mmCIF file of C-alpha atoms in Angstrom:
data_model
loop_
_atom_site.group_PDB
_atom_site.id
_atom_site.type_symbol
_atom_site.label_atom_id
_atom_site.label_comp_id
_atom_site.label_asym_id
_atom_site.label_seq_id
_atom_site.Cartn_x
_atom_site.Cartn_y
_atom_site.Cartn_z
ATOM 1 C CA GLU A 1 0.000 0.000 0.000
ATOM 2 C CA ASP A 2 1.244 3.521 -0.748
ATOM 3 C CA GLY A 3 1.310 6.264 1.849
ATOM 4 C CA ALA A 4 -1.652 8.142 0.385
ATOM 5 C CA SER A 5 -3.831 5.055 0.598
ATOM 6 C CA LEU A 6 -2.866 4.396 4.200
ATOM 7 C CA LYS A 7 -3.576 8.009 5.209
ATOM 8 C CA VAL A 8 -7.095 8.185 3.801
ATOM 9 C CA SER A 9 -8.158 4.570 4.268
ATOM 10 C CA SER A 10 -8.900 4.531 7.986
ATOM 11 C CA PRO A 11 -10.987 7.746 8.203
ATOM 12 C CA ILE A 12 -13.020 6.728 5.156
ATOM 13 C CA LYS A 13 -13.730 3.276 6.566
ATOM 14 C CA GLU A 14 -14.825 4.681 9.932
ATOM 15 C CA THR A 15 -17.039 7.312 8.331
ATOM 16 C CA ILE A 16 -18.700 4.786 6.023
ATOM 17 C CA LYS A 17 -19.268 2.434 8.943
ATOM 18 C CA GLU A 18 -20.918 5.202 10.970
ATOM 19 C CA CYS A 19 -23.126 6.306 8.064
ATOM 20 C CA ASN A 20 -24.266 2.764 7.358
ATOM 21 C CA SER A 21 -25.031 2.278 11.039
ATOM 22 C CA GLN A 22 -27.090 5.473 11.276
ATOM 23 C CA SER A 23 -29.036 4.891 8.086
ATOM 24 C CA GLY A 24 -29.493 1.148 8.373
ATOM 25 C CA ILE A 25 -28.399 0.854 4.742
ATOM 26 C CA ASN A 26 -25.235 -0.774 3.428
ATOM 27 C CA ALA A 27 -24.348 1.552 0.569
ATOM 28 C CA ASN A 28 -22.280 0.197 -2.313
ATOM 29 C CA GLU A 29 -21.846 3.408 -4.317
ATOM 30 C CA ALA A 30 -20.193 6.720 -3.490
ATOM 31 C CA ILE A 31 -19.837 10.241 -4.825
ATOM 32 C CA VAL A 32 -16.582 11.799 -3.666
ATOM 33 C CA GLY A 33 -15.845 15.487 -3.135
ATOM 34 C CA LEU A 34 -12.186 16.449 -2.714
ATOM 35 C CA SER A 35 -10.816 19.682 -1.308
ATOM 36 C CA GLY A 36 -7.740 21.150 0.321
ATOM 37 C CA SER A 37 -4.149 21.725 -0.702
ATOM 38 C CA LYS A 38 -3.958 18.558 -2.809
ATOM 39 C CA THR A 39 -6.509 19.995 -5.237
ATOM 40 C CA LEU A 40 -6.181 22.783 -7.793
ATOM 41 C CA ALA A 41 -9.013 24.701 -9.460
ATOM 42 C CA PHE A 42 -9.051 27.601 -11.907
ATOM 43 C CA ILE A 43 -10.917 29.266 -14.779
ATOM 44 C CA LEU A 44 -9.530 28.643 -18.260
ATOM 45 C CA LEU A 45 -10.128 31.062 -21.142
ATOM 46 C CA THR A 46 -9.421 29.790 -24.668
ATOM 47 C CA LYS A 47 -9.653 31.326 -28.116
ATOM 48 C CA SER A 48 -9.808 29.261 -31.321
ATOM 49 C CA GLU A 49 -9.538 30.810 -34.784
ATOM 50 C CA ARG A 50 -11.552 28.972 -37.434
ATOM 51 C CA PRO A 51 -9.951 28.293 -40.865
ATOM 52 C CA ASP A 52 -13.157 29.232 -42.695
ATOM 53 C CA PRO A 53 -15.445 31.612 -40.771
ATOM 54 C CA THR A 54 -18.151 31.389 -43.454
ATOM 55 C CA LYS A 55 -18.835 27.709 -42.794
ATOM 56 C CA GLU A 56 -21.265 26.549 -40.097
ATOM 57 C CA ILE A 57 -19.755 25.118 -36.933
ATOM 58 C CA THR A 58 -20.166 21.332 -36.735
ATOM 59 C CA SER A 59 -20.382 18.935 -33.804
ATOM 60 C CA LYS A 60 -17.104 17.370 -34.922
ATOM 61 C CA GLU A 61 -15.396 20.775 -34.875
ATOM 62 C CA MET A 62 -16.650 21.478 -31.353
ATOM 63 C CA ASP A 63 -15.514 18.031 -30.164
ATOM 64 C CA GLU A 64 -12.027 18.787 -31.476
ATOM 65 C CA ILE A 65 -12.018 22.186 -29.754
ATOM 66 C CA TYR A 66 -13.194 20.684 -26.450
ATOM 67 C CA ALA A 67 -10.394 18.106 -26.700
ATOM 68 C CA LYS A 68 -7.895 20.954 -27.134
ATOM 69 C CA VAL A 69 -9.432 22.752 -24.154
ATOM 70 C CA GLN A 70 -8.924 19.634 -22.051
ATOM 71 C CA GLU A 71 -5.312 19.352 -23.165
ATOM 72 C CA THR A 72 -4.689 23.036 -22.478
ATOM 73 C CA ALA A 73 -6.263 22.681 -19.034
ATOM 74 C CA GLY A 74 -3.801 19.917 -18.197
ATOM 75 C CA ASP A 75 -0.851 22.038 -19.312
ATOM 76 C CA GLN A 76 -2.109 25.028 -17.332
ATOM 77 C CA ALA A 77 -2.624 22.893 -14.226
ATOM 78 C CA SER A 78 0.965 21.605 -14.367
ATOM 79 C CA GLN A 79 2.311 25.144 -14.780
ATOM 80 C CA ARG A 80 0.207 26.508 -11.923
ATOM 81 C CA TRP A 81 1.192 23.625 -9.641
ATOM 82 C CA SER A 82 4.899 24.136 -10.329
ATOM 83 C CA THR A 83 4.480 27.797 -9.336
ATOM 84 C CA PHE A 84 3.653 26.754 -5.769
ATOM 85 C CA PHE A 85 5.491 23.428 -5.417
ATOM 86 C CA ALA A 86 8.987 22.386 -6.458
ATOM 87 C CA ASP A 87 8.168 18.724 -7.055
ATOM 88 C CA ASN A 88 6.958 17.575 -10.453
ATOM 89 C CA THR A 89 3.688 16.022 -9.266
ATOM 90 C CA GLU A 90 1.355 14.200 -11.644
ATOM 91 C CA LEU A 91 -2.202 15.522 -11.598
ATOM 92 C CA GLU A 92 -5.527 13.813 -12.198
ATOM 93 C CA PRO A 93 -8.323 15.830 -13.893
ATOM 94 C CA LEU A 94 -11.590 16.111 -11.952
ATOM 95 C CA ASP A 95 -13.942 18.761 -13.338
ATOM 96 C CA LEU A 96 -13.998 20.378 -16.758
ATOM 97 C CA VAL A 97 -17.175 22.420 -16.895
ATOM 98 C CA VAL A 98 -17.844 24.810 -19.770
ATOM 99 C CA ASN A 99 -19.275 28.036 -18.360
ATOM 100 C CA SER A 100 -19.740 29.930 -21.621
ATOM 101 C CA VAL A 101 -19.177 29.720 -25.377
ATOM 102 C CA HIS A 102 -18.906 32.826 -27.536
ATOM 103 C CA VAL A 103 -18.738 32.853 -31.327
ATOM 104 C CA ASP A 104 -17.179 36.228 -32.039
ATOM 105 C CA ASP A 105 -19.285 38.559 -29.849
ATOM 106 C CA ASN A 106 -22.307 36.240 -29.514
ATOM 107 C CA LEU A 107 -22.920 34.169 -26.370
ATOM 108 C CA LEU A 108 -24.458 30.856 -27.480
ATOM 109 C CA GLU A 109 -25.797 27.848 -25.585
ATOM 110 C CA ASN A 110 -25.119 25.636 -28.570
ATOM 111 C CA PRO A 111 -22.636 26.964 -31.157
ATOM 112 C CA VAL A 112 -23.321 24.156 -33.652
ATOM 113 C CA GLY A 113 -24.734 25.715 -36.823
ATOM 114 C CA ALA A 114 -23.411 29.217 -36.091
ATOM 115 C CA ILE A 115 -20.815 30.991 -38.215
ATOM 116 C CA GLY A 116 -17.930 33.182 -37.119
ATOM 117 C CA LYS A 117 -14.180 33.631 -37.045
ATOM 118 C CA TYR A 118 -13.384 32.970 -33.379
ATOM 119 C CA ILE A 119 -14.720 30.578 -30.737
ATOM 120 C CA TYR A 120 -14.111 31.653 -27.143
ATOM 121 C CA ILE A 121 -14.624 29.139 -24.343
ATOM 122 C CA THR A 122 -14.614 29.732 -20.593
ATOM 123 C CA ALA A 123 -14.319 26.601 -18.458
ATOM 124 C CA PHE A 124 -13.946 25.701 -14.784
ATOM 125 C CA CYS A 125 -11.136 23.157 -14.381
ATOM 126 C CA SER A 126 -10.036 21.212 -11.340
ATOM 127 C CA PHE A 127 -7.278 18.696 -10.681
ATOM 128 C CA VAL A 128 -5.951 16.627 -7.793
ATOM 129 C CA GLU A 129 -2.629 15.001 -6.992
ATOM 130 C CA LYS A 130 -2.666 11.663 -8.776
ATOM 131 C CA ASN A 131 -1.209 9.680 -5.843
ATOM 132 C CA TYR A 132 -3.814 11.094 -3.483
ATOM 133 C CA TYR A 133 -6.571 10.439 -6.022
ATOM 134 C CA HIS A 134 -5.584 6.789 -6.385
ATOM 135 C CA GLY A 135 -5.251 6.514 -2.612
ATOM 136 C CA VAL A 136 -8.870 7.599 -2.241
ATOM 137 C CA LEU A 137 -10.017 5.144 -4.918
ATOM 138 C CA SER A 138 -8.048 2.365 -3.217
ATOM 139 C CA SER A 139 -9.757 3.138 0.087
ATOM 140 C CA LEU A 140 -13.187 3.061 -1.559
ATOM 141 C CA LYS A 141 -12.376 -0.275 -3.147
ATOM 142 C CA LYS A 142 -11.409 -1.739 0.230
ATOM 143 C CA ALA A 143 -14.682 -0.444 1.627
ATOM 144 C CA LYS A 144 -16.465 -2.140 -1.319
ATOM 145 C CA LEU A 145 -17.764 1.151 -2.672
ATOM 146 C CA ASN A 146 -18.049 1.964 -6.365
ATOM 147 C CA PRO A 147 -17.241 5.644 -7.078
ATOM 148 C CA LEU A 148 -19.980 7.088 -9.299
ATOM 149 C CA ALA A 149 -18.184 10.432 -9.554
ATOM 150 C CA VAL A 150 -15.157 12.201 -8.111
ATOM 151 C CA THR A 151 -15.384 15.990 -8.076
ATOM 152 C CA THR A 152 -14.328 18.989 -6.024
ATOM 153 C CA SER A 153 -16.546 19.764 -3.049
ATOM 154 C CA SER A 154 -16.477 23.474 -3.910
ATOM 155 C CA TYR A 155 -18.042 22.729 -7.299
ATOM 156 C CA SER A 156 -20.936 20.731 -5.838
ATOM 157 C CA GLN A 157 -21.573 23.330 -3.118
ATOM 158 C CA VAL A 158 -21.630 26.160 -5.639
ATOM 159 C CA LYS A 159 -24.188 24.302 -7.764
ATOM 160 C CA VAL A 160 -26.570 24.211 -4.798
ATOM 161 C CA ILE A 161 -25.993 27.766 -3.564
ATOM 162 C CA SER A 162 -26.247 29.249 -7.066
ATOM 163 C CA GLU A 163 -29.929 28.356 -7.079
ATOM 164 C CA LYS A 164 -30.307 31.121 -4.453
ATOM 165 C CA HIS A 165 -27.541 33.574 -5.395
ATOM 166 C CA LYS A 166 -25.675 34.343 -8.608
ATOM 167 C CA ASN A 167 -22.769 36.236 -7.064
ATOM 168 C CA PHE A 168 -21.158 35.192 -3.775
ATOM 169 C CA ILE A 169 -18.044 34.003 -1.993
ATOM 170 C CA LEU A 170 -17.980 30.451 -0.641
ATOM 171 C CA VAL A 171 -15.696 29.874 2.359
ATOM 172 C CA ASP A 172 -15.510 26.165 3.221
ATOM 173 C CA ILE A 173 -13.703 25.715 6.550
ATOM 174 C CA GLY A 174 -12.534 22.118 6.774
ATOM 175 C CA ARG A 175 -10.402 20.320 9.323
ATOM 176 C CA ASP A 176 -6.964 21.261 8.040
ATOM 177 C CA SER A 177 -7.625 23.893 5.376
ATOM 178 C CA THR A 178 -10.071 26.463 4.069
ATOM 179 C CA ASP A 179 -11.280 26.617 0.466
ATOM 180 C CA VAL A 180 -12.271 30.030 -0.890
ATOM 181 C CA SER A 181 -14.286 30.310 -4.113
ATOM 182 C CA VAL A 182 -15.450 33.508 -5.800
ATOM 183 C CA ILE A 183 -18.585 33.109 -7.893
ATOM 184 C CA PHE A 184 -20.004 35.492 -10.483
ATOM 185 C CA GLY A 185 -23.056 34.628 -12.571
ATOM 186 C CA LYS A 186 -23.238 31.173 -10.912
ATOM 187 C CA ASN A 187 -19.733 30.346 -12.201
ATOM 188 C CA ILE A 188 -16.587 29.816 -10.122
ATOM 189 C CA ILE A 189 -14.217 32.555 -11.233
ATOM 190 C CA GLN A 190 -11.378 31.759 -8.846
ATOM 191 C CA ASN A 191 -10.724 29.127 -6.202
ATOM 192 C CA LYS A 192 -7.855 29.023 -3.712
ATOM 193 C CA THR A 193 -6.959 27.122 -0.542
ATOM 194 C CA PHE A 194 -5.038 28.122 2.575
ATOM 195 C CA ASP A 195 -3.816 25.661 5.203
ATOM 196 C CA ILE A 196 -5.715 26.849 8.266
ATOM 197 C CA GLY A 197 -8.824 24.943 9.273
ATOM 198 C CA GLY A 198 -10.692 23.792 12.349
ATOM 199 C CA SER A 199 -7.714 21.839 13.711
ATOM 200 C CA TYR A 200 -5.760 25.103 14.036
ATOM 201 C CA PHE A 201 -8.327 26.395 16.540
ATOM 202 C CA SER A 202 -8.046 23.185 18.566
ATOM 203 C CA LYS A 203 -4.242 23.446 18.447
ATOM 204 C CA CYS A 204 -4.321 27.001 19.837
ATOM 205 C CA VAL A 205 -6.585 25.949 22.708
ATOM 206 C CA SER A 206 -4.453 22.864 23.374
ATOM 207 C CA GLU A 207 -1.146 24.744 23.540
ATOM 208 C CA SER A 208 -2.501 27.643 25.603
ATOM 209 C CA LEU A 209 -4.315 25.515 28.192
ATOM 210 C CA GLY A 210 -1.787 22.673 28.248
ATOM 211 C CA VAL A 211 -4.352 19.997 27.387
ATOM 212 C CA ASP A 212 -4.275 17.351 24.677
ATOM 213 C CA ARG A 213 -5.906 17.928 21.284
ATOM 214 C CA GLU A 214 -8.952 15.785 22.022
ATOM 215 C CA VAL A 215 -9.777 17.748 25.166
ATOM 216 C CA ALA A 216 -9.136 21.032 23.347
ATOM 217 C CA SER A 217 -11.407 19.976 20.499
ATOM 218 C CA GLY A 218 -14.119 19.148 23.028
ATOM 219 C CA LYS A 219 -13.820 22.618 24.549
ATOM 220 C CA LYS A 220 -14.007 24.166 21.092
ATOM 221 C CA VAL A 221 -17.190 22.244 20.310
ATOM 222 C CA GLY A 222 -18.561 23.067 23.760
ATOM 223 C CA TYR A 223 -17.990 26.760 23.109
ATOM 224 C CA ALA A 224 -19.773 26.548 19.741
ATOM 225 C CA GLN A 225 -22.714 24.702 21.320
ATOM 226 C CA GLY A 226 -22.895 26.931 24.398
ATOM 227 C CA THR A 227 -22.309 24.129 26.922
ATOM 228 C CA LEU A 228 -19.238 25.538 28.716
ATOM 229 C CA ASN A 229 -19.437 27.198 32.131
ATOM 230 C CA ASP A 230 -19.013 30.983 32.366
ATOM 231 C CA GLN A 231 -15.309 30.886 33.210
ATOM 232 C CA GLU A 232 -14.503 28.504 30.356
ATOM 233 C CA VAL A 233 -16.594 30.572 27.950
ATOM 234 C CA ASP A 234 -14.386 33.591 28.608
ATOM 235 C CA THR A 235 -11.082 31.697 28.526
ATOM 236 C CA VAL A 236 -11.802 29.475 25.519
ATOM 237 C CA GLY A 237 -13.609 32.268 23.694
ATOM 238 C CA ASP A 238 -10.569 34.566 23.949
ATOM 239 C CA LEU A 239 -8.277 31.832 22.609
ATOM 240 C CA LEU A 240 -10.605 31.019 19.726
ATOM 241 C CA TYR A 241 -10.897 34.700 18.878
ATOM 242 C CA GLU A 242 -7.095 35.014 18.682
ATOM 243 C CA ALA A 243 -6.988 31.976 16.390
ATOM 244 C CA ALA A 244 -9.795 33.467 14.292
ATOM 245 C CA ILE A 245 -7.723 36.623 13.771
ATOM 246 C CA ASP A 246 -4.936 34.467 12.297
ATOM 247 C CA TRP A 247 -7.484 32.658 10.127
ATOM 248 C CA ARG A 248 -8.940 35.970 8.949
ATOM 249 C CA ALA A 249 -5.479 37.261 7.977
ATOM 250 C CA ALA A 250 -5.065 34.194 5.744
ATOM 251 C CA LEU A 251 -8.523 34.784 4.256
ATOM 252 C CA SER A 252 -7.663 38.409 3.501
ATOM 253 C CA SER A 253 -4.355 37.435 1.857
ATOM 254 C CA THR A 254 -6.121 34.800 -0.229
ATOM 255 C CA LEU A 255 -8.748 37.247 -1.503
ATOM 256 C CA LEU A 256 -6.159 39.926 -2.274
ATOM 257 C CA SER A 257 -4.080 37.377 -4.210
ATOM 258 C CA MET A 258 -6.951 36.777 -6.630
ATOM 259 C CA SER A 259 -6.018 38.878 -9.637
ATOM 260 C CA GLY A 260 -8.504 40.404 -12.044
ATOM 261 C CA ILE A 261 -11.346 40.883 -9.536
ATOM 262 C CA LYS A 262 -12.242 44.575 -9.191
ATOM 263 C CA SER A 263 -14.829 44.055 -6.459
ATOM 264 C CA PHE A 264 -15.845 40.959 -4.499
ATOM 265 C CA PRO A 265 -19.446 39.825 -3.982
ATOM 266 C CA GLN A 266 -20.893 41.045 -0.685
ATOM 267 C CA VAL A 267 -22.658 37.755 0.105
ATOM 268 C CA ILE A 268 -20.367 35.307 1.921
ATOM 269 C CA TYR A 269 -21.474 31.707 2.502
ATOM 270 C CA LEU A 270 -19.752 29.767 5.278
ATOM 271 C CA SER A 271 -19.732 25.972 5.184
ATOM 272 C CA GLY A 272 -17.795 23.141 6.802
ATOM 273 C CA GLY A 273 -17.388 22.282 10.464
ATOM 274 C CA GLY A 274 -15.464 25.478 11.193
ATOM 275 C CA ALA A 275 -18.514 27.544 10.273
ATOM 276 C CA ASN A 276 -20.064 26.391 13.580
ATOM 277 C CA LEU A 277 -17.641 28.659 15.468
ATOM 278 C CA PRO A 278 -19.361 32.011 16.123
ATOM 279 C CA VAL A 279 -15.975 33.779 16.284
ATOM 280 C CA ILE A 280 -15.553 33.184 12.536
ATOM 281 C CA GLU A 281 -18.620 35.238 11.741
ATOM 282 C CA GLU A 282 -17.604 37.796 14.367
ATOM 283 C CA VAL A 283 -14.159 38.499 12.922
ATOM 284 C CA ILE A 284 -15.446 38.672 9.337
ATOM 285 C CA TYR A 285 -18.006 41.308 10.277
ATOM 286 C CA GLU A 286 -15.307 43.508 11.823
ATOM 287 C CA GLU A 287 -14.602 46.416 9.494
ATOM 288 C CA ALA A 288 -10.865 47.104 9.720
ATOM 289 C CA TRP A 289 -9.685 44.014 7.778
ATOM 290 C CA ARG A 290 -12.099 44.707 4.921
ATOM 291 C CA GLN A 291 -10.751 48.158 4.051
ATOM 292 C CA PRO A 292 -8.074 46.886 1.607
ATOM 293 C CA VAL A 293 -10.429 44.221 0.182
ATOM 294 C CA PRO A 294 -12.728 45.711 -2.471
ATOM 295 C CA PHE A 295 -16.197 44.409 -1.598
ATOM 296 C CA ALA A 296 -19.181 45.501 -3.694
ATOM 297 C CA GLY A 297 -21.040 46.689 -0.575
ATOM 298 C CA GLU A 298 -21.787 45.860 3.042
ATOM 299 C CA ILE A 299 -21.158 42.153 3.496
ATOM 300 C CA ASN A 300 -23.857 39.649 4.384
ATOM 301 C CA ILE A 301 -22.750 36.354 5.943
ATOM 302 C CA VAL A 302 -24.928 33.287 5.404
ATOM 303 C CA ILE A 303 -24.308 29.954 7.134
ATOM 304 C CA ALA A 304 -24.923 27.137 4.645
ATOM 305 C CA GLY A 305 -27.850 25.280 6.170
ATOM 306 C CA SER A 306 -30.911 23.191 5.449
ATOM 307 C CA GLY A 307 -32.685 26.053 3.692
ATOM 308 C CA LEU A 308 -30.459 25.384 0.701
ATOM 309 C CA TRP A 309 -31.339 21.721 0.286
ATOM 310 C CA GLN A 310 -34.523 20.821 2.166
ATOM 311 C CA GLU A 311 -36.667 21.169 -0.961
ATOM 312 C CA LYS A 312 -34.637 18.417 -2.644
ATOM 313 C CA PHE A 313 -34.029 15.988 0.196
ATOM 314 C CA THR A 314 -35.887 14.654 3.212
ATOM 315 C CA ASP A 315 -34.004 14.037 6.459
ATOM 316 C CA ARG A 316 -35.853 10.902 7.599
ATOM 317 C CA LEU A 317 -33.363 10.217 10.393
ATOM 318 C CA ASN A 318 -33.401 13.811 11.652
ATOM 319 C CA VAL A 319 -29.592 13.893 11.939
ATOM 320 C CA LEU A 320 -28.655 16.365 9.213
ATOM 321 C CA SER A 321 -27.897 19.713 10.791
ATOM 322 C CA GLY A 322 -25.196 22.351 10.783
ATOM 323 C CA PRO A 323 -22.939 23.698 8.017
ATOM 324 C CA GLN A 324 -20.630 20.669 8.238
ATOM 325 C CA ILE A 325 -23.347 18.553 6.607
ATOM 326 C CA PHE A 326 -23.680 20.870 3.614
ATOM 327 C CA VAL A 327 -20.719 19.347 1.756
ATOM 328 C CA PRO A 328 -22.102 15.767 1.671
ATOM 329 C CA ILE A 329 -25.591 17.093 0.944
ATOM 330 C CA SER A 330 -24.272 19.078 -2.013
ATOM 331 C CA LEU A 331 -22.587 15.939 -3.339
ATOM 332 C CA ALA A 332 -25.970 14.206 -3.259
ATOM 333 C CA THR A 333 -27.155 16.651 -5.927
ATOM 334 C CA ILE A 334 -24.566 15.117 -8.261
ATOM 335 C CA LYS A 335 -26.419 11.824 -7.825
ATOM 336 C CA LEU A 336 -29.657 13.520 -8.908
ATOM 337 C CA GLU A 337 -27.909 14.864 -12.005
ATOM 338 C CA LEU A 338 -26.552 11.437 -12.891
ATOM 339 C CA GLU A 339 -30.027 9.943 -12.548
ATOM 340 C CA GLN A 340 -31.444 12.655 -14.794
ATOM 341 C CA GLU A 341 -28.778 12.020 -17.408
ATOM 342 C CA ASP A 342 -29.596 8.290 -17.336
ATOM 343 C CA ALA A 343 -33.286 9.053 -17.780
ATOM 344 C CA GLU A 344 -32.579 11.257 -20.812
ATOM 345 C CA THR A 345 -30.414 8.657 -22.581
#
């Protein structure tokens, strides 16, 4: 077994076991959403000049162009990865989603049959480290699960949220990292990750109070749920606030590093387990840090909750609550899409 497989195998097995136990169903299929520093996502813009602009565009021509887009996406991914990392890592493609197609100045849903000199394509592309990807697949195989789809969790979350908002920022606070996606017109324009997540908050509590990580994590959860006594609320709350300031500095740097965005959407969705911490919302609403970040207006923070998905799914077990459940729920929408595609073919 390779190292990647060993790292992801145990948590996946335990999670699957718990889910099967809660639901009373032994699932044999899975839809996987990947995130964090081992993934890479970006918007690709391509321009293709046609040899004869007077001829109608054919399906074959578009297939050839899409193949070139896919090849270009792979080249771009390798170049972008090498900008941040010295090692020559192989990447596995995940998502290649065409956001728009223009023929000259005309935006078209289906360019077949149109005429023009240039075809412009905008596509959302995502990749993952190949070793990590195969490690995940190996773990699923050991758990006797067939992967129906492997995507990025930011992509599936955006698909759900975009039914409510067209322009927003998605901040997914996971265990070890935070994914930040900027969305305009329901499309992911930029996506970046920084390596501070919920475990950083537990680490700060652990080191300051001199307790182990498990105890610190319990105090963090207790603070979020309002179950600590008054003295602990003050002590733990101050430590979490200090950690949140560090997290916010990383968020600010990430937003400012996104080139080409003149003003950011004012709606900010928070998802992931870290979104349960009230200090996250508190530090984002503070004004000073936002002065250098060009927001379109006064920000509005929304915690990703059941209001986004309850019309599509029924929680028969009454266990789905909190922003940490939004990621798996959003992945379930991919299953609905696959079923629809099957019905149409």
